[in-house]
Tab-separated table of C-alpha atoms and ligand atoms in Angstrom:
chain	number	residue	atom	x	y	z
A	1	UNK	CA	129.045	202.844	107.237
A	2	UNK	CA	131.638	200.111	107.111
A	3	UNK	CA	129.698	196.952	106.894
A	4	UNK	CA	130.268	194.384	109.570
A	5	UNK	CA	132.501	191.776	107.878
A	6	UNK	CA	132.770	188.462	109.567
A	7	UNK	CA	135.802	186.768	107.932
A	8	UNK	CA	135.469	182.949	108.039
A	9	UNK	CA	138.403	181.981	105.958
A	10	UNK	CA	141.400	184.179	106.428
A	11	UNK	CA	143.628	182.736	103.753
A	12	UNK	CA	141.199	183.374	100.900
A	13	UNK	CA	139.647	186.412	102.692
A	14	UNK	CA	136.043	185.133	102.668
A	15	UNK	CA	133.158	186.388	104.836
A	16	UNK	CA	130.198	184.651	106.154
A	17	UNK	CA	127.857	186.369	103.840
A	18	UNK	CA	130.014	185.247	100.801
A	19	UNK	CA	129.701	181.606	101.960
A	20	UNK	CA	125.925	181.904	102.532
A	21	UNK	CA	125.533	183.583	99.306
A	22	UNK	CA	127.168	180.648	97.542
A	23	UNK	CA	125.126	178.217	99.419
A	24	UNK	CA	122.026	179.990	98.369
A	25	UNK	CA	123.179	179.858	94.662
A	26	UNK	CA	123.128	176.235	94.902
A	27	UNK	CA	126.759	175.241	95.777
A	28	UNK	CA	125.350	173.523	98.912
A	29	UNK	CA	127.464	170.383	99.213
A	30	UNK	CA	131.022	170.658	100.750
A	31	UNK	CA	132.932	169.745	97.572
A	32	UNK	CA	131.105	172.207	95.434
A	33	UNK	CA	131.174	175.033	97.988
A	34	UNK	CA	134.844	174.484	98.414
A	35	UNK	CA	135.606	174.816	94.828
A	36	UNK	CA	133.201	177.778	94.129
A	37	UNK	CA	134.388	179.951	96.896
A	38	UNK	CA	137.995	178.751	97.481
A	39	UNK	CA	137.270	178.302	101.077
A	40	UNK	CA	139.656	175.709	102.671
A	41	UNK	CA	142.004	175.756	99.649
A	42	UNK	CA	144.405	178.633	100.986
A	43	UNK	CA	147.874	178.471	102.519
A	44	UNK	CA	146.657	176.609	105.614
A	45	UNK	CA	144.546	174.234	103.505
A	46	UNK	CA	141.432	174.625	105.557
A	47	UNK	CA	142.990	174.127	109.129
A	48	UNK	CA	141.764	177.498	109.954
A	49	UNK	CA	138.329	177.523	108.534
A	50	UNK	CA	136.936	174.136	107.709
A	51	UNK	CA	134.907	173.912	111.050
A	52	UNK	CA	133.399	177.309	110.197
A	53	UNK	CA	132.479	176.391	106.821
A	54	UNK	CA	130.763	173.071	108.051
A	55	UNK	CA	128.797	175.215	110.646
A	56	UNK	CA	127.402	177.476	108.063
A	57	UNK	CA	126.576	174.668	105.736
A	58	UNK	CA	124.859	172.785	108.627
A	59	UNK	CA	122.825	175.808	109.576
A	60	UNK	CA	121.923	176.702	106.117
A	61	UNK	CA	120.907	173.193	104.907
A	62	UNK	CA	119.553	171.667	108.060
A	63	UNK	CA	122.074	168.711	107.631
A	64	UNK	CA	124.280	167.305	110.300
A	65	UNK	CA	127.943	167.613	110.078
A	66	UNK	CA	128.155	163.874	109.780
A	67	UNK	CA	125.829	164.021	106.716
A	68	UNK	CA	127.850	166.818	105.081
A	69	UNK	CA	131.127	165.035	105.634
A	70	UNK	CA	134.545	166.695	105.377
A	71	UNK	CA	136.446	167.361	102.110
A	72	UNK	CA	138.774	165.026	100.769
A	73	UNK	CA	142.269	165.899	102.393
A	74	UNK	CA	144.774	166.536	99.691
A	75	UNK	CA	148.336	165.791	100.567
A	76	UNK	CA	150.726	167.198	101.688
A	77	UNK	CA	149.792	167.926	105.342
A	78	UNK	CA	151.846	170.927	105.480
A	79	UNK	CA	153.169	172.884	102.492
A	80	UNK	CA	156.669	171.483	101.525
A	81	UNK	CA	159.087	173.722	99.314
A	82	UNK	CA	160.335	172.321	96.036
A	83	UNK	CA	164.002	172.512	97.028
A	84	UNK	CA	163.381	169.891	99.672
A	85	UNK	CA	161.414	167.677	97.357
A	86	UNK	CA	164.168	167.851	94.680
A	87	UNK	CA	166.529	166.071	96.981
A	88	UNK	CA	164.310	163.003	97.082
A	89	UNK	CA	165.177	159.885	95.201
A	90	UNK	CA	162.961	159.073	92.055
A	91	UNK	CA	161.602	155.737	91.716
B	1	UNK	CA	112.769	162.283	72.108
B	2	UNK	CA	114.575	161.365	75.112
B	3	UNK	CA	118.270	161.402	75.533
B	4	UNK	CA	120.226	160.060	78.570
B	5	UNK	CA	123.749	161.102	78.926
B	6	UNK	CA	126.248	159.262	81.248
B	7	UNK	CA	128.881	161.451	82.680
B	8	UNK	CA	128.808	165.328	83.485
B	9	UNK	CA	132.277	166.177	82.434
B	10	UNK	CA	132.970	168.535	79.615
B	11	UNK	CA	131.849	166.046	77.010
B	12	UNK	CA	128.662	165.116	78.647
B	13	UNK	CA	127.638	168.634	79.468
B	14	UNK	CA	128.724	170.320	76.277
B	15	UNK	CA	126.655	167.421	74.386
B	16	UNK	CA	123.514	168.270	76.557
B	17	UNK	CA	124.008	171.812	75.858
B	18	UNK	CA	123.741	171.275	72.368
B	19	UNK	CA	120.897	168.912	72.622
B	20	UNK	CA	118.786	170.789	75.040
B	21	UNK	CA	116.623	172.667	72.588
B	22	UNK	CA	115.760	169.553	70.588
B	23	UNK	CA	115.172	166.789	73.079
B	24	UNK	CA	114.462	165.825	76.725
B	25	UNK	CA	117.914	165.463	78.052
B	26	UNK	CA	118.886	163.943	81.525
B	27	UNK	CA	122.717	163.916	82.534
B	28	UNK	CA	123.609	161.029	84.952
B	29	UNK	CA	126.561	161.708	87.283
B	30	UNK	CA	127.868	158.996	89.728
B	31	UNK	CA	129.503	161.681	91.972
B	32	UNK	CA	129.411	165.440	91.285
B	33	UNK	CA	130.153	167.472	88.162
B	34	UNK	CA	133.664	168.225	88.935
B	35	UNK	CA	134.533	164.670	90.079
B	36	UNK	CA	136.040	163.515	86.675
B	37	UNK	CA	139.105	164.863	84.923
B	38	UNK	CA	137.203	167.892	83.681
B	39	UNK	CA	137.560	169.027	87.386
B	40	UNK	CA	141.103	167.916	87.857
B	41	UNK	CA	142.942	169.217	84.820
B	42	UNK	CA	145.381	172.001	84.155
B	43	UNK	CA	143.190	174.068	81.752
B	44	UNK	CA	145.858	174.258	78.884
B	45	UNK	CA	144.052	175.223	75.632
B	46	UNK	CA	145.758	175.333	72.090
B	47	UNK	CA	145.387	174.490	68.518
B	48	UNK	CA	149.129	173.687	68.405
B	49	UNK	CA	148.253	169.944	68.046
B	50	UNK	CA	149.557	167.144	65.897
B	51	UNK	CA	146.865	166.064	63.701
B	52	UNK	CA	144.419	167.792	61.314
B	53	UNK	CA	141.256	166.458	63.248
B	54	UNK	CA	142.564	167.701	66.597
B	55	UNK	CA	143.561	170.989	65.247
B	56	UNK	CA	140.226	171.648	63.746
B	57	UNK	CA	138.281	170.610	66.876
B	58	UNK	CA	140.631	172.847	69.029
B	59	UNK	CA	140.092	175.920	66.816
B	60	UNK	CA	136.395	175.416	67.008
B	61	UNK	CA	136.403	174.852	70.715
B	62	UNK	CA	138.035	178.110	71.418
B	63	UNK	CA	135.512	179.943	69.412
B	64	UNK	CA	132.734	178.132	71.320
B	65	UNK	CA	134.312	178.919	74.658
B	66	UNK	CA	134.234	182.618	73.832
B	67	UNK	CA	130.459	182.604	72.677
B	68	UNK	CA	129.289	180.133	75.521
B	69	UNK	CA	130.614	182.410	78.283
B	70	UNK	CA	128.250	185.187	77.018
B	71	UNK	CA	125.326	182.724	76.377
B	72	UNK	CA	125.357	181.474	79.915
B	73	UNK	CA	126.664	184.596	81.565
B	74	UNK	CA	129.652	183.033	83.282
B	75	UNK	CA	133.260	183.942	83.165
B	76	UNK	CA	135.539	181.004	82.155
B	77	UNK	CA	138.589	183.046	83.068
B	78	UNK	CA	140.088	182.102	79.686
B	79	UNK	CA	143.350	183.912	79.396
B	80	UNK	CA	144.985	183.767	75.842
B	81	UNK	CA	148.417	184.478	76.686
B	82	UNK	CA	149.972	181.855	74.402
B	83	UNK	CA	151.083	178.251	74.621
B	84	UNK	CA	154.758	177.247	74.723
B	85	UNK	CA	156.025	173.900	73.672
B	86	UNK	CA	159.767	173.312	74.549
B	87	UNK	CA	162.041	170.360	73.886
B	88	UNK	CA	165.203	169.231	75.481
B	89	UNK	CA	166.726	167.370	72.447
B	90	UNK	CA	166.864	167.615	68.632
B	91	UNK	CA	164.731	164.571	68.091
B	92	UNK	CA	161.901	166.152	69.981
B	93	UNK	CA	162.367	169.609	68.387
B	94	UNK	CA	162.143	167.746	65.025
B	95	UNK	CA	158.829	166.274	66.022
B	96	UNK	CA	157.690	169.733	67.054
B	97	UNK	CA	158.671	171.051	63.872
B	98	UNK	CA	156.736	168.684	61.849
B	99	UNK	CA	153.625	169.628	63.901
B	100	UNK	CA	154.621	173.060	63.255
B	101	UNK	CA	154.296	172.799	59.358
B	102	UNK	CA	150.932	171.117	59.690
B	103	UNK	CA	149.641	173.913	62.124
B	104	UNK	CA	150.920	176.627	59.831
B	105	UNK	CA	149.104	175.032	56.808
B	106	UNK	CA	145.984	175.194	58.706
B	107	UNK	CA	146.182	178.781	59.780
B	108	UNK	CA	147.369	178.527	63.425
B	109	UNK	CA	149.422	181.219	64.653
B	110	UNK	CA	152.726	179.647	65.808
B	111	UNK	CA	156.478	180.549	65.273
B	112	UNK	CA	159.772	178.851	66.532
B	113	UNK	CA	161.533	180.444	69.337
B	114	UNK	CA	165.072	179.917	70.584
B	115	UNK	CA	166.001	179.343	74.352
B	116	UNK	CA	166.965	183.168	74.755
B	117	UNK	CA	163.689	184.294	73.311
B	118	UNK	CA	161.895	181.959	75.752
B	119	UNK	CA	163.865	183.586	78.566
B	120	UNK	CA	162.740	186.994	77.606
B	121	UNK	CA	159.130	185.619	77.414
B	122	UNK	CA	159.061	183.918	80.962
B	123	UNK	CA	160.858	185.601	83.657
B	124	UNK	CA	163.464	183.368	85.347
B	125	UNK	CA	163.469	180.637	82.612
B	126	UNK	CA	166.693	178.771	82.287
B	127	UNK	CA	167.821	178.764	78.619
B	128	UNK	CA	170.277	175.965	79.131
B	129	UNK	CA	167.345	173.565	80.138
B	130	UNK	CA	165.958	173.475	76.527
B	131	UNK	CA	167.140	173.016	73.074
B	132	UNK	CA	164.317	175.118	71.564
B	133	UNK	CA	160.609	175.331	71.162
B	134	UNK	CA	157.602	176.757	69.509
B	135	UNK	CA	155.302	179.451	70.563
B	136	UNK	CA	151.775	180.083	69.528
B	137	UNK	CA	147.933	180.588	70.109
B	138	UNK	CA	146.428	179.364	73.102
B	139	UNK	CA	146.469	179.848	76.835
B	140	UNK	CA	144.803	178.685	80.088
B	141	UNK	CA	141.110	178.301	80.988
B	142	UNK	CA	139.965	177.568	84.522
B	143	UNK	CA	138.043	174.332	84.307
B	144	UNK	CA	135.609	174.853	87.236
B	145	UNK	CA	133.743	177.732	86.007
B	146	UNK	CA	133.609	176.076	82.543
B	147	UNK	CA	131.723	173.111	84.234
B	148	UNK	CA	129.529	175.361	86.352
B	149	UNK	CA	128.883	177.563	83.306
B	150	UNK	CA	127.805	174.695	81.218
B	151	UNK	CA	125.856	173.267	84.082
B	152	UNK	CA	124.014	176.602	84.418
B	153	UNK	CA	123.332	176.760	80.685
B	154	UNK	CA	122.157	173.228	80.478
B	155	UNK	CA	119.713	173.742	83.507
B	156	UNK	CA	118.444	177.086	82.008
B	157	UNK	CA	117.538	175.255	78.837
B	158	UNK	CA	115.666	172.535	80.636
B	159	UNK	CA	118.281	169.799	80.954
B	160	UNK	CA	118.107	167.692	84.196
B	161	UNK	CA	121.414	167.023	85.956
B	162	UNK	CA	121.246	164.126	88.449
B	163	UNK	CA	124.357	164.042	90.689
B	164	UNK	CA	125.157	160.951	93.031
B	165	UNK	CA	123.263	158.887	90.466
B	166	UNK	CA	125.296	155.945	89.185
B	167	UNK	CA	124.340	154.240	86.107
B	168	UNK	CA	124.469	150.449	86.826
B	169	UNK	CA	122.676	149.101	83.651
B	170	UNK	CA	122.306	149.889	79.985
B	171	UNK	CA	119.019	148.416	78.778
B	172	UNK	CA	119.402	146.955	75.263
B	173	UNK	CA	116.641	144.818	73.468
B	174	UNK	CA	116.811	143.492	69.910
B	175	UNK	CA	120.054	145.472	69.233
B	176	UNK	CA	118.380	148.788	70.257
B	177	UNK	CA	118.943	150.882	73.381
B	178	UNK	CA	115.765	151.202	75.367
B	179	UNK	CA	116.900	153.073	78.344
B	180	UNK	CA	119.291	152.721	81.583
B	181	UNK	CA	119.171	151.928	85.079
B	182	UNK	CA	120.523	154.280	87.740
B	183	UNK	CA	120.108	153.982	91.570
B	184	UNK	CA	117.744	151.096	90.879
B	185	UNK	CA	115.292	153.010	88.915
B	186	UNK	CA	114.692	152.561	85.173
B	187	UNK	CA	114.874	155.598	82.859
B	188	UNK	CA	113.508	155.120	79.145
B	189	UNK	CA	115.699	156.730	76.504
B	190	UNK	CA	115.832	156.771	72.786
B	191	UNK	CA	119.610	157.572	72.988
B	192	UNK	CA	122.050	156.725	75.700
B	193	UNK	CA	125.443	158.874	75.389
B	194	UNK	CA	128.554	157.268	76.857
B	195	UNK	CA	130.533	160.454	78.105
B	196	UNK	CA	131.869	158.764	81.051
B	197	UNK	CA	135.707	159.561	80.338
B	198	UNK	CA	138.033	157.131	82.072
B	199	UNK	CA	134.956	154.946	83.002
B	200	UNK	CA	133.655	154.718	79.365
B	201	UNK	CA	135.082	151.274	78.879
B	202	UNK	CA	132.970	149.861	81.731
B	203	UNK	CA	129.943	151.719	80.552
B	204	UNK	CA	130.284	150.433	76.962
B	205	UNK	CA	130.501	146.858	78.519
B	206	UNK	CA	126.970	147.475	80.198
B	207	UNK	CA	125.706	147.901	76.618
B	208	UNK	CA	127.593	144.940	75.219
B	209	UNK	CA	129.603	146.904	73.123
B	210	UNK	CA	133.410	146.733	73.011
B	211	UNK	CA	135.506	149.779	73.600
B	212	UNK	CA	139.152	149.482	74.203
B	213	UNK	CA	140.079	152.969	75.130
B	214	UNK	CA	143.491	153.478	76.915
B	215	UNK	CA	143.213	154.760	80.413
B	216	UNK	CA	145.618	157.271	81.535
B	217	UNK	CA	146.477	158.476	85.069
B	218	UNK	CA	148.022	161.971	85.462
B	219	UNK	CA	149.241	163.717	88.728
B	220	UNK	CA	149.299	167.290	89.212
B	221	UNK	CA	149.935	169.831	91.976
B	222	UNK	CA	149.546	173.588	93.007
B	223	UNK	CA	152.221	175.811	94.319
B	224	UNK	CA	151.616	178.966	96.400
B	225	UNK	CA	150.428	181.978	94.770
B	226	UNK	CA	152.729	184.540	93.326
B	227	UNK	CA	152.128	187.753	91.621
B	228	UNK	CA	151.687	186.702	87.772
B	229	UNK	CA	155.085	186.196	86.114
B	230	UNK	CA	154.422	183.224	83.701
B	231	UNK	CA	152.110	184.359	80.876
B	232	UNK	CA	152.011	181.297	78.529
B	233	UNK	CA	151.003	177.614	79.412
B	234	UNK	CA	154.280	175.799	79.019
B	235	UNK	CA	154.755	172.019	78.070
B	236	UNK	CA	158.039	170.411	77.954
B	237	UNK	CA	157.556	167.545	75.293
B	238	UNK	CA	160.725	165.759	76.417
B	239	UNK	CA	160.106	165.004	80.184
B	240	UNK	CA	156.374	165.790	80.170
B	241	UNK	CA	156.338	168.416	82.739
B	242	UNK	CA	154.119	171.258	82.224
B	243	UNK	CA	153.039	174.505	84.186
B	244	UNK	CA	151.066	177.610	84.150
B	245	UNK	CA	149.844	180.102	86.412
B	246	UNK	CA	146.136	180.465	87.240
B	247	UNK	CA	144.220	183.627	87.309
B	248	UNK	CA	144.517	183.370	91.173
B	249	UNK	CA	148.434	183.506	90.834
B	250	UNK	CA	149.013	179.842	91.759
B	251	UNK	CA	151.358	177.923	89.844
B	252	UNK	CA	149.622	174.689	88.613
B	253	UNK	CA	151.696	172.004	87.090
B	254	UNK	CA	152.075	168.278	86.404
B	255	UNK	CA	153.620	165.675	84.404
B	256	UNK	CA	151.898	164.033	81.414
B	257	UNK	CA	150.301	160.871	82.511
B	258	UNK	CA	150.863	157.077	82.076
B	259	UNK	CA	148.625	154.151	81.097
B	260	UNK	CA	146.990	152.249	83.823
B	261	UNK	CA	144.612	149.274	83.703
B	262	UNK	CA	142.035	150.944	85.952
B	263	UNK	CA	140.756	154.348	86.827
B	264	UNK	CA	142.175	155.073	90.188
B	265	UNK	CA	143.241	158.528	91.562
B	266	UNK	CA	145.717	158.139	94.557
B	267	UNK	CA	148.635	160.687	94.597
B	268	UNK	CA	152.336	159.964	95.071
B	269	UNK	CA	155.492	161.384	96.616
B	270	UNK	CA	157.337	160.042	93.583
B	271	UNK	CA	155.448	162.558	91.456
B	272	UNK	CA	156.393	165.346	93.569
B	273	UNK	CA	160.074	164.609	93.569
B	274	UNK	CA	159.930	164.244	89.597
B	275	UNK	CA	158.021	167.394	89.380
B	276	UNK	CA	160.216	169.473	91.821
B	277	UNK	CA	163.321	168.445	89.834
B	278	UNK	CA	161.880	169.120	86.292
B	279	UNK	CA	160.122	172.182	87.036
B	280	UNK	CA	163.033	173.920	88.979
B	281	UNK	CA	165.439	172.915	86.147
B	282	UNK	CA	163.245	174.971	83.805
B	283	UNK	CA	162.656	177.691	86.135
B	284	UNK	CA	165.140	177.795	88.954
B	285	UNK	CA	163.316	180.571	90.891
B	286	UNK	CA	160.565	178.240	91.622
B	287	UNK	CA	162.461	176.246	94.149
B	288	UNK	CA	161.483	178.287	97.234
B	289	UNK	CA	157.808	177.666	96.500
B	290	UNK	CA	155.837	175.095	98.474
B	291	UNK	CA	153.285	172.556	97.054
B	292	UNK	CA	149.975	173.433	98.635
B	293	UNK	CA	147.918	170.520	97.256
B	294	UNK	CA	148.400	167.542	94.961
B	295	UNK	CA	145.944	165.254	93.228
B	296	UNK	CA	145.446	162.962	90.325
B	297	UNK	CA	143.039	162.573	87.573
B	298	UNK	CA	142.132	159.846	84.953
B	299	UNK	CA	141.155	160.260	81.444
B	300	UNK	CA	140.660	158.019	78.409
B	301	UNK	CA	141.948	158.131	74.937
B	302	UNK	CA	141.059	156.389	71.693
B	303	UNK	CA	143.706	153.706	70.793
B	304	UNK	CA	145.001	155.869	67.922
B	305	UNK	CA	144.955	159.173	69.859
B	306	UNK	CA	141.659	160.427	68.473
B	307	UNK	CA	138.302	160.576	70.239
B	308	UNK	CA	135.681	158.154	69.842
B	309	UNK	CA	132.380	159.783	68.635
B	310	UNK	CA	129.498	158.135	66.866
B	311	UNK	CA	126.658	155.531	66.954
B	312	UNK	CA	127.631	151.986	67.805
B	313	UNK	CA	126.186	148.628	66.524
B	314	UNK	CA	123.637	148.968	69.233
B	315	UNK	CA	121.152	151.305	67.835
B	316	UNK	CA	120.891	154.485	69.895
B	317	UNK	CA	124.017	153.733	71.898
B	318	UNK	CA	126.508	156.575	71.288
B	319	UNK	CA	130.123	156.839	72.258
B	320	UNK	CA	131.427	160.270	73.203
B	321	UNK	CA	134.720	159.487	74.814
B	322	UNK	CA	138.457	158.957	74.325
B	323	UNK	CA	139.390	162.746	74.227
B	324	UNK	CA	142.718	161.942	75.995
B	325	UNK	CA	145.062	164.615	77.167
B	326	UNK	CA	143.336	167.366	75.005
B	327	UNK	CA	139.857	166.961	76.534
B	328	UNK	CA	139.418	170.497	77.659
B	329	UNK	CA	140.937	171.887	74.377
B	330	UNK	CA	138.533	169.912	72.152
B	331	UNK	CA	135.588	169.083	74.359
B	332	UNK	CA	133.198	171.998	73.314
B	333	UNK	CA	133.345	170.991	69.663
B	334	UNK	CA	133.281	167.172	70.473
B	335	UNK	CA	129.915	167.887	72.173
B	336	UNK	CA	128.580	169.584	69.115
B	337	UNK	CA	129.502	166.587	67.155
B	338	UNK	CA	127.502	164.279	69.510
B	339	UNK	CA	124.558	166.359	68.971
B	340	UNK	CA	125.024	166.161	65.182
B	341	UNK	CA	125.185	162.290	65.442
B	342	UNK	CA	122.102	162.199	67.268
B	343	UNK	CA	120.066	164.924	65.583
B	344	UNK	CA	121.140	164.462	62.049
B	345	UNK	CA	122.499	160.989	61.999
B	346	UNK	CA	125.969	162.200	60.979
B	347	UNK	CA	129.011	159.895	61.010
B	348	UNK	CA	132.548	160.918	61.195
B	349	UNK	CA	134.919	158.240	59.759
B	350	UNK	CA	138.119	159.364	61.737
B	351	UNK	CA	136.246	159.210	65.090
B	352	UNK	CA	133.955	156.359	64.269
B	353	UNK	CA	133.545	153.534	67.033
B	354	UNK	CA	133.839	151.039	64.181
B	355	UNK	CA	137.226	152.139	63.085
B	356	UNK	CA	139.363	149.781	65.150
C	1	FAD	C1	145.923	166.036	85.764
C	1	FAD	C2	145.277	166.351	84.333
C	1	FAD	C3	145.650	167.431	83.525
C	1	FAD	C4	145.094	167.636	82.270
C	1	FAD	N1	145.375	168.846	81.573
C	1	FAD	C5	144.681	168.987	80.505
C	1	FAD	C6	145.040	170.270	79.699
C	1	FAD	O1	145.804	171.154	80.290
C	1	FAD	N2	144.428	170.521	78.560
C	1	FAD	C7	143.303	169.658	78.235
C	1	FAD	O2	142.797	169.937	77.148
C	1	FAD	N3	143.031	168.476	78.753
C	1	FAD	C8	143.811	168.299	80.060
C	1	FAD	N4	143.419	167.068	80.655
C	1	FAD	C9	142.472	166.112	80.032
C	1	FAD	C10	140.972	166.497	80.367
C	1	FAD	O3	140.811	166.844	81.583
C	1	FAD	C11	140.098	165.468	79.893
C	1	FAD	O4	140.357	164.889	78.634
C	1	FAD	C12	138.538	165.822	79.865
C	1	FAD	O5	138.374	166.361	81.155
C	1	FAD	C13	137.686	164.534	79.780
C	1	FAD	O6	136.445	164.784	79.912
C	1	FAD	P1	135.267	163.783	79.874
C	1	FAD	O7	133.828	164.605	80.098
C	1	FAD	O8	135.474	162.907	78.907
C	1	FAD	O9	135.351	163.037	81.210
C	1	FAD	P2	135.338	163.309	82.806
C	1	FAD	O10	135.327	164.880	82.999
C	1	FAD	O11	136.177	162.409	83.502
C	1	FAD	O12	133.745	163.005	83.237
C	1	FAD	C14	133.252	161.686	83.297
C	1	FAD	C15	132.310	161.680	84.343
C	1	FAD	O13	131.572	160.444	84.210
C	1	FAD	C16	131.113	160.157	85.545
C	1	FAD	N5	130.725	158.628	85.614
C	1	FAD	C17	131.723	157.600	85.399
C	1	FAD	N6	130.923	156.434	85.636
C	1	FAD	C18	129.663	156.721	85.759
C	1	FAD	C19	128.445	155.934	85.968
C	1	FAD	N7	128.544	154.635	86.015
C	1	FAD	N8	127.284	156.516	86.164
C	1	FAD	C20	127.331	157.944	86.228
C	1	FAD	N9	128.383	158.738	85.793
C	1	FAD	C21	129.558	157.981	85.756
C	1	FAD	C22	132.307	160.426	86.318
C	1	FAD	O14	132.048	160.665	87.757
C	1	FAD	C23	132.834	161.672	85.738
C	1	FAD	O15	132.314	162.778	86.326
C	1	FAD	C24	144.018	166.734	81.818
C	1	FAD	C25	143.609	165.727	82.632
C	1	FAD	C26	144.328	165.471	83.812
C	1	FAD	C27	143.923	164.246	84.681
C	2	FES	S1	141.649	179.807	106.694
C	2	FES	FE1	140.531	179.059	104.934
C	2	FES	S2	142.113	177.959	103.835
C	2	FES	FE2	143.235	179.005	105.421
């Protein structure tokens, strides 16, 4: 039987069960969970999955989304290719 | 015996790991264990260093990484595909050659490589971008599993790790350490270990001990994933740019840092521009890749470029900091030295806090 796979982070191909498993192993704050699973660090940088991850974390830990907080947003907002950056002026 | 360690980076955790069986150890961490530079670095590991002391610590640390992975049952993703130092001019190449003789004399596997050999080693490398280089033992380790693995090993050995617990006071009476205060609570301790990385100067002040480590801020970024094509970790000693490919295929790279007066981790567009220019000059095919994330870290270095490890003039107050830009390379062995200082009263002249 093919197991029902509920993908929550498409870029990193992570299922809800994998996220829950990591939380159960003790990576139960957003910063650790992000680093341990790779969730929110793919090409879209979490635009597609941060809300799912927060929901699962809130359900599993009983904390509110406010208490969990969101991860530090690392620039750039959208991926920028090196050939564009290369044209910039150095300070 | 009670030991309080401040900071849960590679130094604090490897010290705790080595002390766990002989004492009651608590590690205090202001944020979470990957917050310091141990969670922000590029994982380059090599004994191709410039002084006898650092080479010894690096060789030992690589052996420790190999064995600790098994002891704690955690994969550090240590990939030993070599370390490549390149130089853009003769003066820098001469410096590398001096290091090379020292490294050779200490049994490090390393050899000189010309630009065309480098091109054969790294697909897409532009041989005209460098004068030459040296290739030797080393590679990349993934810093996060290292920290998680040590964390796991520490906990299994009875160490208590306290995240979100900021040390605000080191209690000293009659020239002797009595404990510390964190989150408003007093913790009694026979030894207090200052493993706070870039924040070590501040912690030292709390104990009334002067420590003038240099604080360095370094920026780094990740490009999108590609099928692995860069085997060694590459460092250009002339312009400071370095890059490597992680086990996930992401190209991770940065530029060696600069001295700052206070630990601060903002990131800049200027860094991305400099990095883009220098990385693409070296490997032109990178130019189509996009930057996914950038960040910065801060670390501290002893004034003479060597770590600061040992007891201070306050009895029981131990320095374990100043590992500089090779912290991941020498951290595991540094942690062992800290344990020797505490358990056997050892002193190491070259690392002594009293040497300045
Ligand atoms: C961008 C970058 C790239 C690097 N690349 C490499 C590399 O390729 N190879 C290499 O070998 N090294 C590299 N390094 C250097 C290496 O990362 C550091 O030398 C090493 O991680 C230092 O470890 P540490 O344990 O001393 O400090 P840290 O890992 O910084 O840990 C110190 C901890 O102390 C905590 N702390 C501070 N104040 C307090 C307080 N009052 N109470 C409680 N806790 C406190 C902090 O929150 C922090 O977690 C790099 C560094 C950076 C920034
Ligand atoms: S969906 Fe998770 S990072 Fe893109």
